[in-house]
Amino acid sequence: DSLAASGQESYDRACGTCHPGGDADLGPAIKGHMISMDAMTKQIREGSGRMQPVDETKLPEAEMKGLMVYMATIGAVGDVKGP
């Protein structure tokens, strides 16, 4: 669907360098973790450990829903509700 496709574009741009396709690289694997949207949003915006926060200049708030929909397709987020 188009929301997942736009979310994948956002993911590839903002997250894919460290977590390519949800797998480990510079960052840990996130595929299959099925964490909540709230927890994932907090992780993205606040960072933790080695992960730096991702601000709205790199990942605009308007792209977050699509990002979460895409992340649900790789099992990184488990509680995505409809559009």
mmCIF file of N, CA and C in Angstrom:
data_model
loop_
_atom_site.group_PDB
_atom_site.id
_atom_site.type_symbol
_atom_site.label_atom_id
_atom_site.label_comp_id
_atom_site.label_asym_id
_atom_site.label_seq_id
_atom_site.Cartn_x
_atom_site.Cartn_y
_atom_site.Cartn_z
ATOM 1 N N ASP A 1 0.841 -1.200 0.000
ATOM 2 C CA ASP A 1 0.000 0.000 0.000
ATOM 3 C C ASP A 1 0.870 1.241 0.000
ATOM 4 N N SER A 2 0.283 2.356 -0.385
ATOM 5 C CA SER A 2 1.083 3.566 -0.584
ATOM 6 C C SER A 2 1.645 4.124 0.720
ATOM 7 N N LEU A 3 0.928 3.952 1.833
ATOM 8 C CA LEU A 3 1.442 4.435 3.115
ATOM 9 C C LEU A 3 2.683 3.641 3.521
ATOM 10 N N ALA A 4 2.652 2.330 3.333
ATOM 11 C CA ALA A 4 3.823 1.499 3.637
ATOM 12 C C ALA A 4 4.981 1.828 2.703
ATOM 13 N N ALA A 5 4.672 2.097 1.427
ATOM 14 C CA ALA A 5 5.725 2.439 0.468
ATOM 15 C C ALA A 5 6.385 3.761 0.824
ATOM 16 N N SER A 6 5.585 4.767 1.181
ATOM 17 C CA SER A 6 6.181 6.051 1.582
ATOM 18 C C SER A 6 6.927 5.886 2.900
ATOM 19 N N GLY A 7 6.400 5.021 3.769
ATOM 20 C CA GLY A 7 7.093 4.740 5.029
ATOM 21 C C GLY A 7 8.436 4.069 4.814
ATOM 22 N N GLN A 8 8.504 3.193 3.805
ATOM 23 C CA GLN A 8 9.783 2.549 3.505
ATOM 24 C C GLN A 8 10.797 3.570 3.011
ATOM 25 N N GLU A 9 10.341 4.533 2.209
ATOM 26 C CA GLU A 9 11.244 5.595 1.753
ATOM 27 C C GLU A 9 11.780 6.388 2.939
ATOM 28 N N SER A 10 10.894 6.718 3.887
ATOM 29 C CA SER A 10 11.319 7.438 5.087
ATOM 30 C C SER A 10 12.296 6.595 5.891
ATOM 31 N N TYR A 11 11.977 5.302 6.046
ATOM 32 C CA TYR A 11 12.833 4.386 6.795
ATOM 33 C C TYR A 11 14.218 4.309 6.158
ATOM 34 N N ASP A 12 14.244 4.091 4.845
ATOM 35 C CA ASP A 12 15.531 3.956 4.161
ATOM 36 C C ASP A 12 16.386 5.198 4.353
ATOM 37 N N ARG A 13 15.752 6.357 4.311
ATOM 38 C CA ARG A 13 16.477 7.618 4.452
ATOM 39 C C ARG A 13 16.922 7.882 5.888
ATOM 40 N N ALA A 14 16.025 7.675 6.857
ATOM 41 C CA ALA A 14 16.304 8.079 8.236
ATOM 42 C C ALA A 14 16.849 6.962 9.121
ATOM 43 N N CYS A 15 16.558 5.704 8.778
ATOM 44 C CA CYS A 15 16.900 4.592 9.676
ATOM 45 C C CYS A 15 17.775 3.531 9.017
ATOM 46 N N GLY A 16 17.672 3.433 7.691
ATOM 47 C CA GLY A 16 18.275 2.325 6.964
ATOM 48 C C GLY A 16 19.781 2.234 7.005
ATOM 49 N N THR A 17 20.469 3.334 7.242
ATOM 50 C CA THR A 17 21.922 3.273 7.305
ATOM 51 C C THR A 17 22.383 2.389 8.459
ATOM 52 N N CYS A 18 21.723 2.524 9.601
ATOM 53 C CA CYS A 18 22.120 1.765 10.788
ATOM 54 C C CYS A 18 21.344 0.461 10.969
ATOM 55 N N HIS A 19 20.131 0.407 10.417
ATOM 56 C CA HIS A 19 19.261 -0.772 10.555
ATOM 57 C C HIS A 19 18.734 -1.178 9.175
ATOM 58 N N PRO A 20 19.608 -1.579 8.234
ATOM 59 C CA PRO A 20 19.157 -1.854 6.866
ATOM 60 C C PRO A 20 18.118 -2.977 6.809
ATOM 61 N N GLY A 21 16.925 -2.654 6.313
ATOM 62 C CA GLY A 21 15.861 -3.639 6.225
ATOM 63 C C GLY A 21 15.403 -4.184 7.567
ATOM 64 N N GLY A 22 15.775 -3.502 8.641
ATOM 65 C CA GLY A 22 15.433 -3.956 9.985
ATOM 66 C C GLY A 22 16.490 -4.857 10.596
ATOM 67 N N ASP A 23 17.535 -5.139 9.830
ATOM 68 C CA ASP A 23 18.605 -6.007 10.320
ATOM 69 C C ASP A 23 19.697 -5.210 11.029
ATOM 70 N N ALA A 24 20.591 -5.920 11.682
ATOM 71 C CA ALA A 24 21.700 -5.281 12.396
ATOM 72 C C ALA A 24 22.756 -4.796 11.409
ATOM 73 N N ASP A 25 23.384 -3.696 11.743
ATOM 74 C CA ASP A 25 24.536 -3.170 11.030
ATOM 75 C C ASP A 25 25.238 -2.278 12.042
ATOM 76 N N LEU A 26 25.217 -0.968 11.845
ATOM 77 C CA LEU A 26 25.757 -0.072 12.865
ATOM 78 C C LEU A 26 24.897 -0.112 14.122
ATOM 79 N N GLY A 27 23.598 -0.345 13.935
ATOM 80 C CA GLY A 27 22.659 -0.472 15.055
ATOM 81 C C GLY A 27 22.156 -1.904 15.131
ATOM 82 N N PRO A 28 21.453 -2.229 16.210
ATOM 83 C CA PRO A 28 20.944 -3.594 16.366
ATOM 84 C C PRO A 28 19.773 -3.888 15.427
ATOM 85 N N ALA A 29 19.495 -5.164 15.247
ATOM 86 C CA ALA A 29 18.318 -5.568 14.463
ATOM 87 C C ALA A 29 17.063 -5.098 15.196
ATOM 88 N N ILE A 30 16.091 -4.624 14.428
ATOM 89 C CA ILE A 30 14.805 -4.245 15.019
ATOM 90 C C ILE A 30 13.679 -5.090 14.445
ATOM 91 N N LYS A 31 13.968 -5.829 13.388
ATOM 92 C CA LYS A 31 12.981 -6.699 12.747
ATOM 93 C C LYS A 31 12.509 -7.747 13.753
ATOM 94 N N GLY A 32 11.179 -7.905 13.852
ATOM 95 C CA GLY A 32 10.616 -8.934 14.711
ATOM 96 C C GLY A 32 10.482 -8.569 16.176
ATOM 97 N N HIS A 33 10.847 -7.362 16.562
ATOM 98 C CA HIS A 33 10.773 -6.981 17.974
ATOM 99 C C HIS A 33 9.365 -6.644 18.447
ATOM 100 N N MET A 34 8.507 -6.217 17.531
ATOM 101 C CA MET A 34 7.086 -5.957 17.824
ATOM 102 C C MET A 34 6.885 -5.038 19.040
ATOM 103 N N ILE A 35 7.632 -3.937 19.103
ATOM 104 C CA ILE A 35 7.436 -3.007 20.209
ATOM 105 C C ILE A 35 6.303 -2.039 19.875
ATOM 106 N N SER A 36 5.854 -1.295 20.848
ATOM 107 C CA SER A 36 4.732 -0.383 20.634
ATOM 108 C C SER A 36 5.161 0.831 19.810
ATOM 109 N N MET A 37 4.168 1.441 19.152
ATOM 110 C CA MET A 37 4.435 2.671 18.406
ATOM 111 C C MET A 37 4.977 3.751 19.324
ATOM 112 N N ASP A 38 4.419 3.851 20.540
ATOM 113 C CA ASP A 38 4.884 4.873 21.484
ATOM 114 C C ASP A 38 6.348 4.664 21.839
ATOM 115 N N ALA A 39 6.720 3.418 22.114
ATOM 116 C CA ALA A 39 8.113 3.132 22.474
ATOM 117 C C ALA A 39 9.044 3.389 21.294
ATOM 118 N N MET A 40 8.617 3.016 20.087
ATOM 119 C CA MET A 40 9.455 3.231 18.907
ATOM 120 C C MET A 40 9.591 4.726 18.618
ATOM 121 N N THR A 41 8.496 5.466 18.735
ATOM 122 C CA THR A 41 8.550 6.912 18.517
ATOM 123 C C THR A 41 9.491 7.566 19.513
ATOM 124 N N LYS A 42 9.414 7.154 20.771
ATOM 125 C CA LYS A 42 10.310 7.699 21.795
ATOM 126 C C LYS A 42 11.762 7.371 21.456
ATOM 127 N N GLN A 43 12.022 6.132 21.056
ATOM 128 C CA GLN A 43 13.384 5.728 20.685
ATOM 129 C C GLN A 43 13.902 6.571 19.531
ATOM 130 N N ILE A 44 13.053 6.779 18.530
ATOM 131 C CA ILE A 44 13.463 7.562 17.364
ATOM 132 C C ILE A 44 13.742 9.005 17.758
ATOM 133 N N ARG A 45 12.833 9.619 18.467
ATOM 134 C CA ARG A 45 12.955 11.047 18.779
ATOM 135 C C ARG A 45 13.972 11.350 19.888
ATOM 136 N N GLU A 46 14.142 10.436 20.847
ATOM 137 C CA GLU A 46 15.038 10.708 21.973
ATOM 138 C C GLU A 46 16.370 9.976 21.879
ATOM 139 N N GLY A 47 16.408 8.879 21.103
ATOM 140 C CA GLY A 47 17.618 8.081 21.014
ATOM 141 C C GLY A 47 17.902 7.385 22.340
ATOM 142 N N SER A 48 18.958 6.606 22.369
ATOM 143 C CA SER A 48 19.441 5.968 23.598
ATOM 144 C C SER A 48 20.729 5.237 23.279
ATOM 145 N N GLY A 49 21.549 5.078 24.287
ATOM 146 C CA GLY A 49 22.831 4.413 24.044
ATOM 147 C C GLY A 49 23.590 5.111 22.938
ATOM 148 N N ARG A 50 24.025 4.343 21.945
ATOM 149 C CA ARG A 50 24.769 4.912 20.809
ATOM 150 C C ARG A 50 23.872 5.618 19.803
ATOM 151 N N MET A 51 22.568 5.366 19.859
ATOM 152 C CA MET A 51 21.663 5.969 18.881
ATOM 153 C C MET A 51 21.386 7.428 19.220
ATOM 154 N N GLN A 52 21.665 8.268 18.255
ATOM 155 C CA GLN A 52 21.365 9.687 18.395
ATOM 156 C C GLN A 52 19.886 9.922 18.089
ATOM 157 N N PRO A 53 19.282 10.938 18.689
ATOM 158 C CA PRO A 53 17.888 11.263 18.356
ATOM 159 C C PRO A 53 17.754 11.618 16.873
ATOM 160 N N VAL A 54 16.614 11.284 16.297
ATOM 161 C CA VAL A 54 16.309 11.651 14.920
ATOM 162 C C VAL A 54 15.267 12.763 14.992
ATOM 163 N N ASP A 55 15.669 13.967 14.597
ATOM 164 C CA ASP A 55 14.749 15.098 14.736
ATOM 165 C C ASP A 55 13.912 15.287 13.473
ATOM 166 N N GLU A 56 13.016 16.275 13.529
ATOM 167 C CA GLU A 56 12.065 16.492 12.435
ATOM 168 C C GLU A 56 12.714 17.007 11.158
ATOM 169 N N THR A 57 13.938 17.499 11.216
ATOM 170 C CA THR A 57 14.588 17.907 9.971
ATOM 171 C C THR A 57 14.980 16.678 9.155
ATOM 172 N N LYS A 58 15.295 15.570 9.818
ATOM 173 C CA LYS A 58 15.653 14.329 9.125
ATOM 174 C C LYS A 58 14.426 13.448 8.895
ATOM 175 N N LEU A 59 13.470 13.490 9.825
ATOM 176 C CA LEU A 59 12.261 12.674 9.734
ATOM 177 C C LEU A 59 11.076 13.511 10.195
ATOM 178 N N PRO A 60 10.412 14.198 9.247
ATOM 179 C CA PRO A 60 9.285 15.062 9.607
ATOM 180 C C PRO A 60 8.156 14.283 10.291
ATOM 181 N N GLU A 61 7.474 14.938 11.202
ATOM 182 C CA GLU A 61 6.360 14.315 11.924
ATOM 183 C C GLU A 61 5.307 13.776 10.961
ATOM 184 N N ALA A 62 5.102 14.445 9.837
ATOM 185 C CA ALA A 62 4.109 14.016 8.846
ATOM 186 C C ALA A 62 4.440 12.650 8.245
ATOM 187 N N GLU A 63 5.675 12.203 8.374
ATOM 188 C CA GLU A 63 6.089 10.908 7.824
ATOM 189 C C GLU A 63 6.049 9.779 8.848
ATOM 190 N N MET A 64 5.767 10.099 10.110
ATOM 191 C CA MET A 64 5.839 9.080 11.163
ATOM 192 C C MET A 64 4.811 7.971 11.000
ATOM 193 N N LYS A 65 3.576 8.272 10.602
ATOM 194 C CA LYS A 65 2.556 7.231 10.453
ATOM 195 C C LYS A 65 2.982 6.220 9.389
ATOM 196 N N GLY A 66 3.415 6.720 8.246
ATOM 197 C CA GLY A 66 3.883 5.822 7.189
ATOM 198 C C GLY A 66 5.066 4.993 7.644
ATOM 199 N N LEU A 67 5.969 5.625 8.383
ATOM 200 C CA LEU A 67 7.123 4.901 8.913
ATOM 201 C C LEU A 67 6.671 3.765 9.817
ATOM 202 N N MET A 68 5.707 4.030 10.691
ATOM 203 C CA MET A 68 5.217 2.991 11.604
ATOM 204 C C MET A 68 4.521 1.871 10.839
ATOM 205 N N VAL A 69 3.765 2.223 9.788
ATOM 206 C CA VAL A 69 3.107 1.202 8.967
ATOM 207 C C VAL A 69 4.175 0.314 8.313
ATOM 208 N N TYR A 70 5.204 0.923 7.747
ATOM 209 C CA TYR A 70 6.283 0.130 7.145
ATOM 210 C C TYR A 70 6.961 -0.735 8.203
ATOM 211 N N MET A 71 7.250 -0.154 9.365
ATOM 212 C CA MET A 71 7.939 -0.920 10.406
ATOM 213 C C MET A 71 7.090 -2.092 10.893
ATOM 214 N N ALA A 72 5.771 -1.967 10.810
ATOM 215 C CA ALA A 72 4.902 -3.097 11.144
ATOM 216 C C ALA A 72 5.078 -4.229 10.128
ATOM 217 N N THR A 73 5.351 -3.883 8.865
ATOM 218 C CA THR A 73 5.519 -4.924 7.847
ATOM 219 C C THR A 73 6.780 -5.741 8.073
ATOM 220 N N ILE A 74 7.767 -5.197 8.788
ATOM 221 C CA ILE A 74 8.981 -5.965 9.101
ATOM 222 C C ILE A 74 8.969 -6.467 10.543
ATOM 223 N N GLY A 75 7.833 -6.258 11.216
ATOM 224 C CA GLY A 75 7.696 -6.779 12.575
ATOM 225 C C GLY A 75 8.429 -5.982 13.636
ATOM 226 N N ALA A 76 8.808 -4.760 13.323
ATOM 227 C CA ALA A 76 9.503 -3.935 14.319
ATOM 228 C C ALA A 76 8.527 -3.261 15.269
ATOM 229 N N VAL A 77 7.327 -2.969 14.781
ATOM 230 C CA VAL A 77 6.280 -2.323 15.569
ATOM 231 C C VAL A 77 5.057 -3.235 15.524
ATOM 232 N N GLY A 78 4.423 -3.430 16.674
ATOM 233 C CA GLY A 78 3.354 -4.410 16.727
ATOM 234 C C GLY A 78 1.951 -3.895 16.930
ATOM 235 N N ASP A 79 1.768 -2.607 17.155
ATOM 236 C CA ASP A 79 0.420 -2.123 17.475
ATOM 237 C C ASP A 79 -0.073 -1.019 16.550
ATOM 238 N N VAL A 80 0.263 -1.109 15.285
ATOM 239 C CA VAL A 80 -0.164 -0.106 14.309
ATOM 240 C C VAL A 80 -1.642 -0.280 14.028
ATOM 241 N N LYS A 81 -2.377 0.809 14.166
ATOM 242 C CA LYS A 81 -3.807 0.814 13.863
ATOM 243 C C LYS A 81 -4.007 1.299 12.432
ATOM 244 N N GLY A 82 -5.207 1.143 11.920
ATOM 245 C CA GLY A 82 -5.529 1.546 10.543
ATOM 246 C C GLY A 82 -5.172 2.987 10.243
ATOM 247 N N PRO A 83 -5.375 3.397 8.977
ATOM 248 C CA PRO A 83 -4.954 4.729 8.526
ATOM 249 C C PRO A 83 -5.557 5.856 9.240
#
